[in-house]
CSV table of C-alpha atoms in Angstrom, one decimal:
chain,number,residue,atom,x,y,z
A,1,UNK,CA,0.0,0.0,0.0
A,2,UNK,CA,1.4,3.4,-1.0
A,3,UNK,CA,1.7,6.1,1.7
A,4,UNK,CA,0.1,8.9,-0.4
A,5,UNK,CA,-3.2,10.3,1.2
A,6,UNK,CA,-6.3,9.6,-0.8
A,7,UNK,CA,-7.1,13.4,-0.7
A,8,UNK,CA,-3.9,14.1,-2.7
A,9,UNK,CA,-5.1,11.9,-5.5
A,10,UNK,CA,-8.6,13.3,-5.3
A,11,UNK,CA,-7.3,16.9,-5.6
A,12,UNK,CA,-5.2,15.8,-8.6
A,13,UNK,CA,-8.1,14.2,-10.4
A,14,UNK,CA,-10.3,17.3,-9.5
A,15,UNK,CA,-7.7,19.4,-11.2
A,16,UNK,CA,-7.6,17.3,-14.4
A,17,UNK,CA,-11.5,17.2,-14.5
A,18,UNK,CA,-11.7,20.9,-13.8
A,19,UNK,CA,-9.4,21.4,-16.8
A,20,UNK,CA,-11.5,19.1,-18.8
A,21,UNK,CA,-14.6,20.9,-17.9
A,22,UNK,CA,-13.5,24.0,-19.7
A,23,UNK,CA,-11.1,22.5,-22.2
A,24,UNK,CA,-13.1,19.7,-23.8
A,25,UNK,CA,-14.7,20.7,-27.1
A,26,UNK,CA,-12.3,23.4,-28.2
A,27,UNK,CA,-11.9,23.3,-31.9
A,28,UNK,CA,-8.6,21.8,-33.1
A,29,UNK,CA,-5.8,24.3,-33.7
A,30,UNK,CA,-2.6,24.0,-35.7
A,31,UNK,CA,-0.3,21.1,-35.0
A,32,UNK,CA,-2.0,19.8,-31.8
A,33,UNK,CA,-1.0,16.6,-30.1
A,34,UNK,CA,-3.5,13.9,-31.0
A,35,UNK,CA,-4.5,12.8,-27.5
A,36,UNK,CA,-6.1,9.3,-27.2
A,37,UNK,CA,-9.6,9.4,-25.9
A,38,UNK,CA,-10.6,8.1,-22.5
A,39,UNK,CA,-12.6,4.8,-22.9
A,40,UNK,CA,-16.4,5.5,-23.0
A,41,UNK,CA,-17.5,1.9,-22.3
A,42,UNK,CA,-20.7,1.5,-20.3
A,43,UNK,CA,-18.9,-1.1,-18.2
A,44,UNK,CA,-16.5,1.1,-16.2
A,45,UNK,CA,-13.6,-0.8,-14.5
A,46,UNK,CA,-11.6,-0.1,-11.4
A,47,UNK,CA,-7.9,-0.2,-12.1
A,48,UNK,CA,-5.7,-1.4,-9.2
A,49,UNK,CA,-2.1,-0.5,-10.0
A,50,UNK,CA,0.7,-2.3,-8.3
A,51,UNK,CA,3.8,-0.8,-6.8
A,52,UNK,CA,7.0,-0.4,-8.9
A,53,UNK,CA,10.4,0.6,-7.4
A,54,UNK,CA,9.9,4.2,-8.7
A,55,UNK,CA,6.2,4.6,-7.6
A,56,UNK,CA,5.8,7.4,-5.0
A,57,UNK,CA,5.0,6.0,-1.6
A,58,UNK,CA,6.1,2.5,-2.3
A,59,UNK,CA,9.5,2.9,-0.7
A,60,UNK,CA,11.5,1.9,-3.8
A,61,UNK,CA,10.0,-1.7,-3.7
A,62,UNK,CA,7.9,-3.3,-6.3
A,63,UNK,CA,5.0,-5.6,-5.5
A,64,UNK,CA,6.3,-9.1,-4.8
A,65,UNK,CA,4.9,-12.3,-6.3
A,66,UNK,CA,3.4,-13.2,-3.0
A,67,UNK,CA,1.7,-9.8,-2.6
A,68,UNK,CA,0.2,-10.2,-6.2
A,69,UNK,CA,-1.1,-13.7,-5.5
A,70,UNK,CA,-2.6,-12.5,-2.2
A,71,UNK,CA,-4.2,-9.6,-3.9
A,72,UNK,CA,-5.7,-11.7,-6.6
A,73,UNK,CA,-7.2,-14.1,-4.1
A,74,UNK,CA,-8.6,-11.2,-2.1
A,75,UNK,CA,-10.1,-9.6,-5.1
A,76,UNK,CA,-11.6,-12.9,-6.5
A,77,UNK,CA,-13.3,-13.4,-3.2
A,78,UNK,CA,-15.1,-10.1,-3.2
A,79,UNK,CA,-18.9,-10.6,-3.9
A,80,UNK,CA,-19.3,-7.2,-5.4
A,81,UNK,CA,-17.1,-8.1,-8.4
A,82,UNK,CA,-18.2,-9.9,-11.6
A,83,UNK,CA,-14.7,-10.1,-13.1
A,84,UNK,CA,-11.1,-9.7,-12.3
A,85,UNK,CA,-8.3,-9.6,-14.9
A,86,UNK,CA,-4.6,-9.0,-14.7
A,87,UNK,CA,-2.6,-6.7,-17.0
A,88,UNK,CA,1.0,-7.6,-17.1
A,89,UNK,CA,3.7,-5.1,-17.9
A,90,UNK,CA,4.2,-6.3,-21.5
A,91,UNK,CA,0.5,-6.0,-22.3
A,92,UNK,CA,0.4,-2.5,-20.7
A,93,UNK,CA,3.4,-1.4,-22.7
A,94,UNK,CA,1.9,-2.7,-26.0
A,95,UNK,CA,-1.3,-0.8,-25.4
A,96,UNK,CA,0.7,2.3,-24.3
A,97,UNK,CA,2.7,2.4,-27.5
A,98,UNK,CA,-0.5,2.0,-29.5
A,99,UNK,CA,-2.3,4.8,-27.7
A,100,UNK,CA,0.5,7.2,-27.9
A,101,UNK,CA,1.9,6.2,-31.3
A,102,UNK,CA,1.8,9.9,-32.4
A,103,UNK,CA,4.1,11.2,-29.6
A,104,UNK,CA,7.7,10.0,-30.0
A,105,UNK,CA,8.9,12.1,-27.1
A,106,UNK,CA,6.7,10.3,-24.8
A,107,UNK,CA,7.5,6.9,-26.2
A,108,UNK,CA,11.2,7.5,-25.7
A,109,UNK,CA,10.6,8.6,-22.2
A,110,UNK,CA,8.6,5.6,-21.0
A,111,UNK,CA,10.0,2.1,-21.1
A,112,UNK,CA,8.1,-1.2,-20.4
A,113,UNK,CA,9.6,-1.4,-16.8
A,114,UNK,CA,8.2,2.1,-16.1
A,115,UNK,CA,4.6,1.0,-16.3
A,116,UNK,CA,2.9,-0.7,-13.4
A,117,UNK,CA,1.1,-4.0,-13.6
A,118,UNK,CA,-2.5,-3.9,-12.6
A,119,UNK,CA,-5.7,-5.7,-11.9
A,120,UNK,CA,-8.8,-4.5,-13.6
A,121,UNK,CA,-12.1,-5.1,-11.8
A,122,UNK,CA,-15.7,-5.3,-13.0
A,123,UNK,CA,-18.2,-4.3,-10.4
A,124,UNK,CA,-21.7,-5.7,-10.2
A,125,UNK,CA,-24.5,-3.3,-10.8
A,126,UNK,CA,-25.7,-1.7,-7.5
A,127,UNK,CA,-22.5,-2.7,-5.6
A,128,UNK,CA,-20.7,-0.1,-3.6
A,129,UNK,CA,-17.7,0.9,-5.9
A,130,UNK,CA,-16.1,3.1,-3.4
A,131,UNK,CA,-15.9,0.3,-0.8
A,132,UNK,CA,-14.3,-2.0,-3.4
A,133,UNK,CA,-11.7,0.7,-4.4
A,134,UNK,CA,-10.9,1.7,-0.9
A,135,UNK,CA,-10.4,-1.9,0.2
A,136,UNK,CA,-8.1,-2.6,-2.8
A,137,UNK,CA,-5.9,0.4,-2.3
A,138,UNK,CA,-5.1,-0.6,1.2
A,139,UNK,CA,-3.6,-3.9,0.2
A,140,UNK,CA,0.2,-4.5,0.5
A,141,UNK,CA,1.9,-3.9,-2.9
A,142,UNK,CA,-0.8,-1.6,-4.2
A,143,UNK,CA,0.0,2.0,-5.2
A,144,UNK,CA,-3.3,3.3,-6.6
A,145,UNK,CA,-6.9,2.2,-7.2
A,146,UNK,CA,-8.7,4.3,-9.7
A,147,UNK,CA,-12.5,4.1,-10.6
A,148,UNK,CA,-12.9,4.9,-14.3
A,149,UNK,CA,-16.6,5.6,-13.5
A,150,UNK,CA,-15.7,8.6,-11.5
A,151,UNK,CA,-13.4,9.9,-14.2
A,152,UNK,CA,-15.8,9.5,-17.2
A,153,UNK,CA,-16.6,12.8,-18.7
A,154,UNK,CA,-19.7,13.6,-20.7
A,155,UNK,CA,-18.0,15.7,-23.4
A,156,UNK,CA,-21.4,16.6,-24.9
A,157,UNK,CA,-22.4,18.4,-21.7
A,158,UNK,CA,-19.2,20.4,-21.7
A,159,UNK,CA,-20.0,22.2,-24.9
A,160,UNK,CA,-17.6,24.8,-26.5
A,161,UNK,CA,-15.4,26.3,-23.7
A,162,UNK,CA,-14.5,30.0,-23.4
A,163,UNK,CA,-10.9,29.0,-22.2
A,164,UNK,CA,-8.4,26.6,-23.6
A,165,UNK,CA,-5.6,26.7,-21.0
A,166,UNK,CA,-5.6,26.5,-17.2
A,167,UNK,CA,-2.8,27.7,-14.8
A,168,UNK,CA,-3.6,25.7,-11.6
A,169,UNK,CA,-2.3,27.2,-8.3
A,170,UNK,CA,-0.8,25.3,-5.3
A,171,UNK,CA,-3.3,24.6,-2.7
A,172,UNK,CA,-2.8,23.9,1.0
A,173,UNK,CA,-1.1,20.6,1.7
A,174,UNK,CA,-0.7,19.9,-2.0
A,175,UNK,CA,1.3,16.8,-2.9
A,176,UNK,CA,2.3,18.1,-6.4
A,177,UNK,CA,6.1,18.3,-6.6
A,178,UNK,CA,6.2,21.9,-7.9
A,179,UNK,CA,4.4,23.0,-4.7
A,180,UNK,CA,6.9,21.3,-2.5
A,181,UNK,CA,10.2,22.9,-3.9
A,182,UNK,CA,11.6,26.2,-4.8
A,183,UNK,CA,9.0,28.2,-2.7
A,184,UNK,CA,10.9,29.0,0.4
A,185,UNK,CA,8.6,29.6,3.4
A,186,UNK,CA,5.6,29.0,1.2
A,187,UNK,CA,6.3,25.3,0.8
A,188,UNK,CA,3.2,23.3,1.5
A,189,UNK,CA,0.9,26.4,1.5
A,190,UNK,CA,-1.5,27.7,-0.9
A,191,UNK,CA,-0.2,30.1,-3.5
A,192,UNK,CA,0.6,33.4,-1.9
A,193,UNK,CA,-0.4,36.9,-2.9
A,194,UNK,CA,3.1,37.6,-3.9
A,195,UNK,CA,3.2,34.5,-6.1
A,196,UNK,CA,-0.1,35.4,-7.7
A,197,UNK,CA,1.0,38.8,-8.7
A,198,UNK,CA,4.1,37.3,-10.3
A,199,UNK,CA,2.0,34.8,-12.1
A,200,UNK,CA,-0.3,37.5,-13.4
A,201,UNK,CA,2.7,39.5,-14.6
A,202,UNK,CA,4.0,36.5,-16.5
A,203,UNK,CA,0.7,35.7,-18.0
A,204,UNK,CA,0.4,39.2,-19.4
A,205,UNK,CA,3.9,38.9,-20.9
A,206,UNK,CA,3.4,35.5,-22.4
A,207,UNK,CA,3.0,35.5,-26.3
A,208,UNK,CA,-0.3,34.3,-27.6
A,209,UNK,CA,-2.6,35.0,-24.6
A,210,UNK,CA,-5.7,36.8,-25.7
A,211,UNK,CA,-7.5,37.0,-22.4
A,212,UNK,CA,-7.5,35.6,-18.9
A,213,UNK,CA,-9.6,35.4,-15.7
A,214,UNK,CA,-9.0,34.2,-12.2
A,215,UNK,CA,-11.2,31.4,-10.8
A,216,UNK,CA,-11.5,30.8,-7.1
A,217,UNK,CA,-12.4,27.5,-5.5
A,218,UNK,CA,-16.2,28.2,-5.2
A,219,UNK,CA,-16.4,29.2,-8.9
A,220,UNK,CA,-14.4,26.1,-10.0
A,221,UNK,CA,-16.7,23.8,-8.0
A,222,UNK,CA,-19.8,25.4,-9.4
A,223,UNK,CA,-18.5,25.0,-13.0
A,224,UNK,CA,-17.4,21.5,-12.2
A,225,UNK,CA,-20.7,20.4,-10.8
A,226,UNK,CA,-22.6,21.9,-13.7
A,227,UNK,CA,-20.3,20.1,-16.3
A,228,UNK,CA,-20.6,16.8,-14.5
A,229,UNK,CA,-24.3,17.0,-13.5
A,230,UNK,CA,-24.9,13.7,-15.1
A,231,UNK,CA,-22.5,11.9,-12.8
A,232,UNK,CA,-23.7,12.7,-9.3
A,233,UNK,CA,-21.4,10.1,-7.7
A,234,UNK,CA,-18.4,12.1,-9.1
A,235,UNK,CA,-19.8,15.4,-8.0
A,236,UNK,CA,-20.5,14.1,-4.5
A,237,UNK,CA,-17.0,12.6,-4.2
A,238,UNK,CA,-15.3,16.1,-4.8
A,239,UNK,CA,-15.5,18.9,-2.3
A,240,UNK,CA,-15.0,22.6,-2.8
A,241,UNK,CA,-11.8,22.4,-0.9
A,242,UNK,CA,-10.5,19.8,-3.4
A,243,UNK,CA,-10.8,22.3,-6.3
A,244,UNK,CA,-7.7,24.4,-7.2
A,245,UNK,CA,-7.7,28.1,-7.8
A,246,UNK,CA,-6.6,28.9,-11.3
A,247,UNK,CA,-6.1,31.4,-14.0
A,248,UNK,CA,-8.1,30.5,-17.2
A,249,UNK,CA,-6.5,31.6,-20.4
A,250,UNK,CA,-7.7,32.0,-24.0
A,251,UNK,CA,-4.9,31.4,-26.4
A,252,UNK,CA,-4.6,32.4,-30.0
A,253,UNK,CA,-4.8,29.3,-32.3
A,254,UNK,CA,-1.5,30.0,-34.0
A,255,UNK,CA,0.5,30.4,-30.7
A,256,UNK,CA,2.7,27.7,-29.3
A,257,UNK,CA,0.5,26.5,-26.5
A,258,UNK,CA,3.0,24.0,-25.1
A,259,UNK,CA,5.7,26.5,-24.9
A,260,UNK,CA,3.4,28.8,-23.0
A,261,UNK,CA,2.4,26.0,-20.6
A,262,UNK,CA,6.1,25.2,-19.9
A,263,UNK,CA,6.8,28.8,-19.3
A,264,UNK,CA,4.0,29.4,-16.8
A,265,UNK,CA,4.5,26.0,-15.1
A,266,UNK,CA,8.0,27.0,-13.9
A,267,UNK,CA,6.5,29.8,-11.7
A,268,UNK,CA,6.5,29.4,-7.9
A,269,UNK,CA,2.9,28.8,-6.7
A,270,UNK,CA,1.8,27.0,-9.9
A,271,UNK,CA,1.1,23.3,-9.5
A,272,UNK,CA,0.4,22.4,-13.1
A,273,UNK,CA,-0.6,24.0,-16.4
A,274,UNK,CA,-3.0,22.2,-18.7
A,275,UNK,CA,-4.2,23.0,-22.2
A,276,UNK,CA,-6.6,21.2,-24.5
A,277,UNK,CA,-3.7,19.8,-26.6
A,278,UNK,CA,-2.6,17.6,-23.9
A,279,UNK,CA,-5.2,17.3,-21.1
A,280,UNK,CA,-6.8,14.2,-22.6
A,281,UNK,CA,-3.4,12.5,-22.7
A,282,UNK,CA,-2.7,13.3,-19.1
A,283,UNK,CA,-6.0,11.8,-18.0
A,284,UNK,CA,-5.3,8.7,-20.2
A,285,UNK,CA,-2.1,8.2,-18.5
A,286,UNK,CA,-3.6,8.3,-15.0
A,287,UNK,CA,-6.6,6.1,-15.9
A,288,UNK,CA,-5.2,3.5,-18.0
A,289,UNK,CA,-1.4,3.4,-17.0
A,290,UNK,CA,-1.2,4.7,-13.4
A,291,UNK,CA,1.3,7.4,-14.4
A,292,UNK,CA,0.6,10.9,-13.1
A,293,UNK,CA,4.3,12.0,-12.6
A,294,UNK,CA,5.3,12.5,-16.2
A,295,UNK,CA,6.2,16.1,-17.1
A,296,UNK,CA,4.1,18.2,-19.6
A,297,UNK,CA,7.3,18.5,-21.7
A,298,UNK,CA,7.0,14.8,-22.5
A,299,UNK,CA,3.2,14.3,-22.5
A,300,UNK,CA,2.5,17.4,-24.5
A,301,UNK,CA,5.4,17.2,-27.0
A,302,UNK,CA,4.3,18.1,-30.5
A,303,UNK,CA,3.9,15.2,-33.0
A,304,UNK,CA,7.2,14.5,-34.6
């Protein structure tokens, strides 16, 4: 079982979905990354990712054969499940290379050994999915358990967004690595007023920015709840305090959005920058491959 607090993952997922709520549906611009779509199957699975030596919170130890067998026995005994399948590293890597075939930079950065093995769980209709997920993530050798049903986005509801880039700010007790280094006394705290002023100044200097607005937590949650109104379980699972503050940007189509993202992501007080040319790829990496630590410079690299 990894050490990372569930609220850390919940906040990260909230950030990605908050990005999706305003990014999904933007018309394609010049030279975007072709991001693989998140599965839209009616039969959502819970992905239980196993520890690797490089997984945060796993103490540089991968899941042992004994732990994997014990986990399989535990999962197959759960009455809530209608199916349990194991995805080995080779199968995951083959799927990964197929999904991201258009991104050579990402393919070069990730090797087969960098992907975790996983169990994929089918939950019976009416069963408590949260209970299954929470039980799985506490087992030895498990790093994450992610319910795809909670991450499914109704893209039709999102409509055409007004903004196509989000600069997410550090929140209190954030586990995102940019919030834990290079910030001096602000380490572990929400973005300070001084940091916000510097971020605004940099946004105004960034080429390609047409317009921007600040979005507080209450506004972020309201927009999030409206976008995912069809998935009440997801809305109920996320709190106002999970939502990050952010600056929403409208970029010119001809601008280099990824260069702007990298420029703004380096600023103290910024946890992550997402634009609609790579947010789908980020979500896909989390949902299908258990990787939420890859830098935007790899995930959002232009097609080569």
